mmCIF file of N, CA, C and O in Angstrom:
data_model
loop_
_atom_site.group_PDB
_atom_site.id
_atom_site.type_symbol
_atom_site.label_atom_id
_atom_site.label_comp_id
_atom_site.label_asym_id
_atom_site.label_seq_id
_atom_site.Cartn_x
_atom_site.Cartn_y
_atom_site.Cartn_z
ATOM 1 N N UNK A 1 263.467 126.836 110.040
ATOM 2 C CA UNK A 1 264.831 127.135 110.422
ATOM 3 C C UNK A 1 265.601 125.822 110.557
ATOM 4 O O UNK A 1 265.096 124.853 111.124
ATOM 5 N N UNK A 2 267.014 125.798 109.952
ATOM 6 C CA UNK A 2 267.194 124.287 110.169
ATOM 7 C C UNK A 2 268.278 124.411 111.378
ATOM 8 O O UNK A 2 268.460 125.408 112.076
ATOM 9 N N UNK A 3 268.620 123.781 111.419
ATOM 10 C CA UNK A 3 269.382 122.972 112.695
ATOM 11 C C UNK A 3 270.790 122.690 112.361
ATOM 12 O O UNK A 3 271.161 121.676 111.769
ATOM 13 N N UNK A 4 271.708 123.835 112.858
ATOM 14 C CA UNK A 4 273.244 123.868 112.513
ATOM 15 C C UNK A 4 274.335 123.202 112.843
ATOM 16 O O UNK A 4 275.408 123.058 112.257
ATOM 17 N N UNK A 5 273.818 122.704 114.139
ATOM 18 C CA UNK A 5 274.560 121.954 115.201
ATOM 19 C C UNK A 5 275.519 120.867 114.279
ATOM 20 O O UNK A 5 275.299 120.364 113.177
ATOM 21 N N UNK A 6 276.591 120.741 115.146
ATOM 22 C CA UNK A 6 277.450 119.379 114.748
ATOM 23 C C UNK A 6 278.164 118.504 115.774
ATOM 24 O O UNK A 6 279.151 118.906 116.390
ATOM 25 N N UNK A 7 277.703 117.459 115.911
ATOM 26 C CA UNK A 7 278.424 116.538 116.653
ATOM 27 C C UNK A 7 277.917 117.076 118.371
ATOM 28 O O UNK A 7 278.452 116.756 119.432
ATOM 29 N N UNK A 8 277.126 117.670 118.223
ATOM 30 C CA UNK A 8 276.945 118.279 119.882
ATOM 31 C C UNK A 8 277.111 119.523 120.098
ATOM 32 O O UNK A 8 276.733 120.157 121.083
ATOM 33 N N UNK A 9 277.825 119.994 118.947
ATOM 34 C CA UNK A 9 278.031 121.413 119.360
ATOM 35 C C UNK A 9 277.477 122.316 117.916
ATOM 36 O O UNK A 9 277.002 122.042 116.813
ATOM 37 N N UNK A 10 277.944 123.783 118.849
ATOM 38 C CA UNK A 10 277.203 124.925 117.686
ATOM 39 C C UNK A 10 277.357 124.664 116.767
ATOM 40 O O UNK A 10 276.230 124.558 116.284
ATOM 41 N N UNK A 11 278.383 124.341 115.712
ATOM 42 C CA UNK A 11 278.265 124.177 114.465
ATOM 43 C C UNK A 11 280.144 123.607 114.491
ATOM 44 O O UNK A 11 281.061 123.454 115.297
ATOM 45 N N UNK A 12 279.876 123.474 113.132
ATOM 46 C CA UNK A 12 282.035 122.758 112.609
ATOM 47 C C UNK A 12 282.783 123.523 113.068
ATOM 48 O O UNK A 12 283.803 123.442 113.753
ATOM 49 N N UNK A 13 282.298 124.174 112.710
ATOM 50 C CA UNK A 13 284.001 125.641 112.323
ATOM 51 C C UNK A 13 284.123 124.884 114.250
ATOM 52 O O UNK A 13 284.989 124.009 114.256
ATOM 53 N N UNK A 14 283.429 125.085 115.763
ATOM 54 C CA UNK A 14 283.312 125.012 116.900
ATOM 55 C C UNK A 14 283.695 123.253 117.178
ATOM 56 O O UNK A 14 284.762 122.854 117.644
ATOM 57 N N UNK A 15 283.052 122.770 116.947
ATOM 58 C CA UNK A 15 283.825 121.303 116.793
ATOM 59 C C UNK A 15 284.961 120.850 116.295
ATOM 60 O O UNK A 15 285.671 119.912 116.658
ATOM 61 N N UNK A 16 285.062 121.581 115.456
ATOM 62 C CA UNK A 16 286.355 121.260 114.702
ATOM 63 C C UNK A 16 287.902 121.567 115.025
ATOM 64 O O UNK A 16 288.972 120.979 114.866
ATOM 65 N N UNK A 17 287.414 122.934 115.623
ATOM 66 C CA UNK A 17 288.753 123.598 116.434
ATOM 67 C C UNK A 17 289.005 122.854 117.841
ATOM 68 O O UNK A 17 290.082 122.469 118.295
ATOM 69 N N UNK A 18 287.603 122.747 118.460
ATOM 70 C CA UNK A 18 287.992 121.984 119.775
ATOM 71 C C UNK A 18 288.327 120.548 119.489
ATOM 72 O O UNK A 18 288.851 119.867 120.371
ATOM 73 N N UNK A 19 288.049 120.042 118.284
ATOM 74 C CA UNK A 19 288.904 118.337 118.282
ATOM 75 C C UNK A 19 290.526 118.832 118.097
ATOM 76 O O UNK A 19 291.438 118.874 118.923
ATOM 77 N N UNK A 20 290.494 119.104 116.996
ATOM 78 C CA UNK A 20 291.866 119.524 116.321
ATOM 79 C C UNK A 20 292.776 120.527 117.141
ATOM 80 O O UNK A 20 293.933 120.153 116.952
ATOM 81 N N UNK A 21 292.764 121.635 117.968
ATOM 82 C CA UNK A 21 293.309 122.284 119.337
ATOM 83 C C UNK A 21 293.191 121.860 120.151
ATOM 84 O O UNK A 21 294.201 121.512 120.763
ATOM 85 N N UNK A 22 291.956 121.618 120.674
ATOM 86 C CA UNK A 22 291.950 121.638 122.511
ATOM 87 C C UNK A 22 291.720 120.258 122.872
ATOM 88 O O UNK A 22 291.650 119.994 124.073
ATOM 89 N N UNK A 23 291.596 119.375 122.051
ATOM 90 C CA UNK A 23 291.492 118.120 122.681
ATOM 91 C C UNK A 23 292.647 117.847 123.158
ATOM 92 O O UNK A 23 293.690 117.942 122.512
ATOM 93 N N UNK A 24 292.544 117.421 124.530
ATOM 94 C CA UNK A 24 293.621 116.751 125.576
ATOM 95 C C UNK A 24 294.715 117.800 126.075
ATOM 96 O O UNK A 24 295.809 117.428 126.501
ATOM 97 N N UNK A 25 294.273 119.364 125.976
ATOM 98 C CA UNK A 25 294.594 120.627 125.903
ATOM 99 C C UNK A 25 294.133 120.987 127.168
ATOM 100 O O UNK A 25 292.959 121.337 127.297
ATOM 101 N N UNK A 26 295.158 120.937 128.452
ATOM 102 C CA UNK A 26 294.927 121.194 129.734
ATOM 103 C C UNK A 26 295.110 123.069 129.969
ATOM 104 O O UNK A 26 296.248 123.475 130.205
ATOM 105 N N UNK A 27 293.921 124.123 129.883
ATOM 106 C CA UNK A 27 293.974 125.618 130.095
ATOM 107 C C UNK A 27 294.854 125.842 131.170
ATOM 108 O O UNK A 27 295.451 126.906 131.339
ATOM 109 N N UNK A 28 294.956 124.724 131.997
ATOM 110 C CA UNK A 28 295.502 125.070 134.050
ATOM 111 C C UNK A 28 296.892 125.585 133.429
ATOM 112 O O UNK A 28 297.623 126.562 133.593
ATOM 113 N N UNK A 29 296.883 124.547 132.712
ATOM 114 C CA UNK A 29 298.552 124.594 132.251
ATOM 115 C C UNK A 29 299.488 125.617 131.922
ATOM 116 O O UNK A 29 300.543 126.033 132.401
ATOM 117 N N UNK A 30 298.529 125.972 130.642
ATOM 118 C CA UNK A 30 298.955 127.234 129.715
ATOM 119 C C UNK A 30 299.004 128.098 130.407
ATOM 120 O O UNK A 30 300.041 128.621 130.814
ATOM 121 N N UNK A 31 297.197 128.608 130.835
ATOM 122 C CA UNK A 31 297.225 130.032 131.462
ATOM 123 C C UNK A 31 297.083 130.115 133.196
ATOM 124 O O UNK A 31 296.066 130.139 133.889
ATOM 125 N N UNK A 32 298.416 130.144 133.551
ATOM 126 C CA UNK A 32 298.551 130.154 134.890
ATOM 127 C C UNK A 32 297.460 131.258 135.631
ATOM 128 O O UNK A 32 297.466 130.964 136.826
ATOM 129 N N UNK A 33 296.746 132.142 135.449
ATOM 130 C CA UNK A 33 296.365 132.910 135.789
ATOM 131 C C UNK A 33 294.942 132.797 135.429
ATOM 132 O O UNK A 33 294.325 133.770 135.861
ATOM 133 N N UNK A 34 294.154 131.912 134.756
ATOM 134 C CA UNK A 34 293.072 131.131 134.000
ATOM 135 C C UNK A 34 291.799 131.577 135.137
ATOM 136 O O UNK A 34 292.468 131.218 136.105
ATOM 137 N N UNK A 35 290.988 131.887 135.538
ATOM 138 C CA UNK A 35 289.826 132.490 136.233
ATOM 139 C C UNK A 35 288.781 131.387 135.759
ATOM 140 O O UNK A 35 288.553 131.478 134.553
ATOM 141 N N UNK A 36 288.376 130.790 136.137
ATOM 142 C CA UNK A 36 287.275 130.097 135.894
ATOM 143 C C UNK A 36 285.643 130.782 135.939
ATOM 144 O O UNK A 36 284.655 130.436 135.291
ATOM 145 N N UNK A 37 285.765 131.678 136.775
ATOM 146 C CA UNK A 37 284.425 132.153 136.786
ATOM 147 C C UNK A 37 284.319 132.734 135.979
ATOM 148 O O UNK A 37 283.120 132.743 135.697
ATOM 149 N N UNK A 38 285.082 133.549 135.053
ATOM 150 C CA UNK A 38 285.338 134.224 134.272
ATOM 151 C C UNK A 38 285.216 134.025 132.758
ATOM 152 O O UNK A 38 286.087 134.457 132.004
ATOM 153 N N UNK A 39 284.068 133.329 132.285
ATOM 154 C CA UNK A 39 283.887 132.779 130.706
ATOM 155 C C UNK A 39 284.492 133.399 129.723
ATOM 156 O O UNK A 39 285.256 132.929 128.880
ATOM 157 N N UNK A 40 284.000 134.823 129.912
ATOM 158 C CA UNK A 40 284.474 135.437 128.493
ATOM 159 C C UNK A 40 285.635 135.710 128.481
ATOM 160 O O UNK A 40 286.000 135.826 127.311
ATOM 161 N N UNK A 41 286.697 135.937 129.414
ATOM 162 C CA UNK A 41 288.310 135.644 129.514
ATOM 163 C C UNK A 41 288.556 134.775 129.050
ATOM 164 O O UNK A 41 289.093 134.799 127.943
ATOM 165 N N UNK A 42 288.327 133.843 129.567
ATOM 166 C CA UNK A 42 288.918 131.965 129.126
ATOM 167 C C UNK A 42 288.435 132.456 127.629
ATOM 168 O O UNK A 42 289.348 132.899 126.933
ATOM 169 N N UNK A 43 287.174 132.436 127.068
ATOM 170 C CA UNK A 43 287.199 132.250 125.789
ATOM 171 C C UNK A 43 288.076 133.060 124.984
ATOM 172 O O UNK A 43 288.658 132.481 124.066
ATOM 173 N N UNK A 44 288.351 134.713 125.213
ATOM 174 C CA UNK A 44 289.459 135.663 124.874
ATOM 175 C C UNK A 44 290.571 134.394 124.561
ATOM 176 O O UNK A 44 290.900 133.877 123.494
ATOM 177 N N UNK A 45 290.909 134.183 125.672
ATOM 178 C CA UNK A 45 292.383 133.531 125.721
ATOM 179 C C UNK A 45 292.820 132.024 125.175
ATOM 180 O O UNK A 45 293.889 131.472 124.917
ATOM 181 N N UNK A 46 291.346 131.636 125.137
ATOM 182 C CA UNK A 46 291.597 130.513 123.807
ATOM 183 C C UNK A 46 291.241 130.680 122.796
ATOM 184 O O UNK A 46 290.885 129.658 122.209
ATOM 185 N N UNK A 47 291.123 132.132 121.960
ATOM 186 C CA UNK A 47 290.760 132.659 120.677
ATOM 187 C C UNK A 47 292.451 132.821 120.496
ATOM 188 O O UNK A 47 293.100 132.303 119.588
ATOM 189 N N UNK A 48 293.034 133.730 121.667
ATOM 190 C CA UNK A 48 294.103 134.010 120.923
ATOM 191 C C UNK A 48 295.051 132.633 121.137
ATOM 192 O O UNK A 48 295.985 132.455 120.356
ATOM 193 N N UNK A 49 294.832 131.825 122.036
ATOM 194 C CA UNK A 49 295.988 130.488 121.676
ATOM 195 C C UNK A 49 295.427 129.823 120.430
ATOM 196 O O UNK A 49 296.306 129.879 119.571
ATOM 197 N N UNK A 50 294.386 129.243 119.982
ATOM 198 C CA UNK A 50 294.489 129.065 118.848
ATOM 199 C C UNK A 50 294.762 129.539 117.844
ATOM 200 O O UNK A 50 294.982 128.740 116.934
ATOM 201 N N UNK A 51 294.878 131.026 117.531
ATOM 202 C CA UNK A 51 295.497 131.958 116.642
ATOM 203 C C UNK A 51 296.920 132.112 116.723
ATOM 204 O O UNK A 51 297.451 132.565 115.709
ATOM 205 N N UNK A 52 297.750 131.804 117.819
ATOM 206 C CA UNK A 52 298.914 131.713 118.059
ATOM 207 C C UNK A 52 299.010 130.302 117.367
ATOM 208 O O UNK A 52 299.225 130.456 116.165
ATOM 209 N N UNK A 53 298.948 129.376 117.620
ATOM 210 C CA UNK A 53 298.951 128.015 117.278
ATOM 211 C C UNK A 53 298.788 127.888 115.482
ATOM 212 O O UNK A 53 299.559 127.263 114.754
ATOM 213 N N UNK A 54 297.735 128.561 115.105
ATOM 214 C CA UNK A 54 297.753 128.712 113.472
ATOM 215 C C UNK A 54 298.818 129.773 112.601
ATOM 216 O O UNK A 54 299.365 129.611 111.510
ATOM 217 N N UNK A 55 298.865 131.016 113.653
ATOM 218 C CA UNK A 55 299.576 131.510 112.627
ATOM 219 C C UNK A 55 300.897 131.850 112.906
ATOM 220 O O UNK A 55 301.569 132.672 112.284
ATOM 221 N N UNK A 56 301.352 130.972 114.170
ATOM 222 C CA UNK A 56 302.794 131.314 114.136
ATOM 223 C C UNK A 56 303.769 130.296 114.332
ATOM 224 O O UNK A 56 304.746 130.146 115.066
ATOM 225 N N UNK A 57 302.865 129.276 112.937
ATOM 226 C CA UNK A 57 303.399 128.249 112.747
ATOM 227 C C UNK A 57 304.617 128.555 111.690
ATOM 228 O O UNK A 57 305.455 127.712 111.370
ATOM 229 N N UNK A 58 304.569 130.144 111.115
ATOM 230 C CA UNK A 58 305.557 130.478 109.797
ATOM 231 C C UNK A 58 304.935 130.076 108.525
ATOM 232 O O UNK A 58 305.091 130.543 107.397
ATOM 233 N N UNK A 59 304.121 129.012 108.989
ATOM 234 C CA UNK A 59 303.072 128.937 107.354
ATOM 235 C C UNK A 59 302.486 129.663 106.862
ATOM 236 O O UNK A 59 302.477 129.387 105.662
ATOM 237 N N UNK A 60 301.747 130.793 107.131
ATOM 238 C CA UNK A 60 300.197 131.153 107.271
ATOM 239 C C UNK A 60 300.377 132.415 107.910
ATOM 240 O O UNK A 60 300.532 132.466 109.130
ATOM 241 N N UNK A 61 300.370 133.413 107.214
ATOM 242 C CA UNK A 61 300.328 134.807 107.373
ATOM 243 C C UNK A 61 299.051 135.136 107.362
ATOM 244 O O UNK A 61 298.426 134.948 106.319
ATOM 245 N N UNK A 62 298.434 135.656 108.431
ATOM 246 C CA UNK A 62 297.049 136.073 108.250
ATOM 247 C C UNK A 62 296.139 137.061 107.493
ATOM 248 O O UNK A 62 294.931 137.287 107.423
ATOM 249 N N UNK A 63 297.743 137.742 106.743
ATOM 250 C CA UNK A 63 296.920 138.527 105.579
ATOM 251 C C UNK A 63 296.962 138.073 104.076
ATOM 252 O O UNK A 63 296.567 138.731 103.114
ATOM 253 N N UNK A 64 297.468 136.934 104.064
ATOM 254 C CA UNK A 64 297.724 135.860 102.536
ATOM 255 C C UNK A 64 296.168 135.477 102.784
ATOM 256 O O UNK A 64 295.401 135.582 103.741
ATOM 257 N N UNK A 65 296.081 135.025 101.571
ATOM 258 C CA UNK A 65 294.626 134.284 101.199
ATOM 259 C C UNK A 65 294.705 132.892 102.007
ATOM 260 O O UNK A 65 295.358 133.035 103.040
ATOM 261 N N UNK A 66 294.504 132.353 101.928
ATOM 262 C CA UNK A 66 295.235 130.865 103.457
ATOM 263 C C UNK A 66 294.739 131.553 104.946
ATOM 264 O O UNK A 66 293.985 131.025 105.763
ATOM 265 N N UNK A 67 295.249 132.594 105.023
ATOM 266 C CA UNK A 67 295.200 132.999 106.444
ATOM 267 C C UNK A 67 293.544 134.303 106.639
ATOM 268 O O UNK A 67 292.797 134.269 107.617
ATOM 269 N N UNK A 68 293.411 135.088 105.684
ATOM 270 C CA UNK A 68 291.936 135.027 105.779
ATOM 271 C C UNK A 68 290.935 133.882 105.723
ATOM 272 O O UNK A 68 289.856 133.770 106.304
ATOM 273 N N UNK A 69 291.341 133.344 105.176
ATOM 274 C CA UNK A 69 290.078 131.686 104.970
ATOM 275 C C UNK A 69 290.458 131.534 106.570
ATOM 276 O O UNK A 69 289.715 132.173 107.316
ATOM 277 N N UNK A 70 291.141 131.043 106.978
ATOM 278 C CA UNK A 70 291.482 130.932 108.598
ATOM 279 C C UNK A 70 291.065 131.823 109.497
ATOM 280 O O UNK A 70 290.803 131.591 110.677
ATOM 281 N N UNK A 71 290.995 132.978 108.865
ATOM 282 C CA UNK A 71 290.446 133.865 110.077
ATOM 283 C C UNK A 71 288.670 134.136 109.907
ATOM 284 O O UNK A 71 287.962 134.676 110.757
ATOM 285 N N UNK A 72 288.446 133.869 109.246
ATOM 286 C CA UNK A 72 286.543 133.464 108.441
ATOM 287 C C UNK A 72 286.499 132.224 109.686
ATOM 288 O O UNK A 72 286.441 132.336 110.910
ATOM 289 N N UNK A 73 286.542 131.289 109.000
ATOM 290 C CA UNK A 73 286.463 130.027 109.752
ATOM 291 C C UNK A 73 286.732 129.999 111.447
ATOM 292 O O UNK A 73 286.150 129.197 112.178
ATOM 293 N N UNK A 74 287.602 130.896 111.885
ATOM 294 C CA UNK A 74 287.636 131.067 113.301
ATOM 295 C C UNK A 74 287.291 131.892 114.011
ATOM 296 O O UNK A 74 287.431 132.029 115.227
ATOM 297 N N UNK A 75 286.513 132.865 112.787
ATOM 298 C CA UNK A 75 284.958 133.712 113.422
ATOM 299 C C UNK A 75 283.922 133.432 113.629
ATOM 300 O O UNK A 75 283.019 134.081 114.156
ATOM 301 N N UNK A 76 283.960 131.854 113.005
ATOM 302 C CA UNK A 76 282.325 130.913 113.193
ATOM 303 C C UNK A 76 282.779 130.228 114.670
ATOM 304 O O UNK A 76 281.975 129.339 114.952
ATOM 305 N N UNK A 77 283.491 130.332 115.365
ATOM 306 C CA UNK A 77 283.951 129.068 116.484
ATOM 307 C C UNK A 77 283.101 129.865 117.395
ATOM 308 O O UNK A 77 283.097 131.096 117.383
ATOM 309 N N UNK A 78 282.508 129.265 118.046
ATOM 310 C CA UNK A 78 281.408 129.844 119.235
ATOM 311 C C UNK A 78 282.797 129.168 120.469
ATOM 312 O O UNK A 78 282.980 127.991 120.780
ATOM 313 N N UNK A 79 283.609 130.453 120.961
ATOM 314 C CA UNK A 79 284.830 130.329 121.870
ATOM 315 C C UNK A 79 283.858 129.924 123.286
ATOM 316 O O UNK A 79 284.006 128.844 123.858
ATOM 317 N N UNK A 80 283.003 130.813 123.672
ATOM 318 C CA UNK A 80 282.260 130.771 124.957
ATOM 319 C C UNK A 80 282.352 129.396 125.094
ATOM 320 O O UNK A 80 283.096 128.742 125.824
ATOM 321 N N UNK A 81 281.419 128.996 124.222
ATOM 322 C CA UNK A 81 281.324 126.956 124.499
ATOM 323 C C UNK A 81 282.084 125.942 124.482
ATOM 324 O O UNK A 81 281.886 124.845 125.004
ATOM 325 N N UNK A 82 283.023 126.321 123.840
ATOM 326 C CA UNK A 82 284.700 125.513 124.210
ATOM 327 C C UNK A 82 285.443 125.787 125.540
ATOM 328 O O UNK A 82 286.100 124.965 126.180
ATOM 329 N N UNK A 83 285.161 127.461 125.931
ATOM 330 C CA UNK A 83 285.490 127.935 127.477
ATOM 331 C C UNK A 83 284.640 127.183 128.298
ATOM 332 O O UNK A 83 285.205 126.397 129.059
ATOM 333 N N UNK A 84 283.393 127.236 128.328
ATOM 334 C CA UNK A 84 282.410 126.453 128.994
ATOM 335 C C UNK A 84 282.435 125.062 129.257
ATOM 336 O O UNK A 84 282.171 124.644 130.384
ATOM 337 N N UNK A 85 282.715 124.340 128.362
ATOM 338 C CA UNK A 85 283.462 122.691 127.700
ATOM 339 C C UNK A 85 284.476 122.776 128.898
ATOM 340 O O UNK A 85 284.312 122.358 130.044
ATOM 341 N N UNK A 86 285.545 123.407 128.365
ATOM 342 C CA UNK A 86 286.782 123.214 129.492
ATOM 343 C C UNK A 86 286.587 123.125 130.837
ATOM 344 O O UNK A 86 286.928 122.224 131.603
ATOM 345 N N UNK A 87 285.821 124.474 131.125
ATOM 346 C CA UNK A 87 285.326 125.016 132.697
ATOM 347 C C UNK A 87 284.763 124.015 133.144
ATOM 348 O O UNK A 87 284.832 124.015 134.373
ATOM 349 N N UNK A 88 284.074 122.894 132.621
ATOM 350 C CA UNK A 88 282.844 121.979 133.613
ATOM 351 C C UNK A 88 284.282 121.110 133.746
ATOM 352 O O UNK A 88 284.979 121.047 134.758
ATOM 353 N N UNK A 89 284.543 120.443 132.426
ATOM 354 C CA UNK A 89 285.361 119.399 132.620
ATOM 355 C C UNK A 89 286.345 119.096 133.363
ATOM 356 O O UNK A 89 286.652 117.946 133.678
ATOM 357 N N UNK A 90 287.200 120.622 133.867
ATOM 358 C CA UNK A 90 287.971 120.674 134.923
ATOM 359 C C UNK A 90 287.236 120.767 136.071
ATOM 360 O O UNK A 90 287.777 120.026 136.892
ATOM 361 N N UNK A 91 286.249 121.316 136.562
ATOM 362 C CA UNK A 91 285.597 121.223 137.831
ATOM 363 C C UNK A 91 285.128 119.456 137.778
ATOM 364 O O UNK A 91 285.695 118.823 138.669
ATOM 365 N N UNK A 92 284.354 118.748 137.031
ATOM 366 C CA UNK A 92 284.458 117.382 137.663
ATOM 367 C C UNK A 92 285.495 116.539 137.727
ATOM 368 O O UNK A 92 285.427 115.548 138.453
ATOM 369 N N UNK A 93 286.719 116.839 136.897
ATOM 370 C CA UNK A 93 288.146 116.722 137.403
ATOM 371 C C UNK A 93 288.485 117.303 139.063
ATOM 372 O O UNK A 93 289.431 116.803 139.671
ATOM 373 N N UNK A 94 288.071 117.828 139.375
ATOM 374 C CA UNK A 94 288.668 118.116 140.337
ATOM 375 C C UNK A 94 287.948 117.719 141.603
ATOM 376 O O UNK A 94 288.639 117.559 142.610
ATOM 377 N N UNK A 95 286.332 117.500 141.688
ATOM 378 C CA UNK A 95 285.437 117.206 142.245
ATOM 379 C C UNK A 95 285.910 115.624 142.667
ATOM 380 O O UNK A 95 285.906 115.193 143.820
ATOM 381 N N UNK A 96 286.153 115.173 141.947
ATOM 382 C CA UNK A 96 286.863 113.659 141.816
ATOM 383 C C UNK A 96 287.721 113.429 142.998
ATOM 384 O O UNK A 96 288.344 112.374 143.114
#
């Protein structure tokens, strides 16, 4: 079995979105209402801000060919672990 990982994490499509979106991408901010204990919310809600962010840029209709390739690619993003990513990083932010 080989070994998918990239850069630390599950795989690209998951690295790639969290460099290119969420880096330096404060959740407190956005989602005033943000639950921390709550993983699979946070991840919900940064599936759909990055989908907001791609496709309602007016470029990229998600039913054009462009915007399926986009929606493939942001079915590989393992969201949990970018929620998880965020969740620690703000708790030793705040521990501080």
């Amino acid at each position: 079995m080989s070994n998918k990982t990239y850069n630390g994490w599950t795989n690209y499509a998951t690295w790639r979105v969290n460099l290119e979106i969420f880096d330096g991408f404060d959740p407190y901010e956005y989602f005033s209402a943000l639950d921390a204990e709550d993983l699979q919310g946070v991840a919900e809600s940064l599936k759909e801000y990055a989908e907001q962010v791609i496709f309602e840029c007016g470029e990229c209709d998600p039913q054009s060919l462009a915007g399926s390739y986009a929606m493939v690619f942001l079915s590989d993003v393992n969201w949990r672990e970018i929620a998880k990513h965020m969740i620690e990083e703000y708790s030793d932010e705040v521990a501080e």
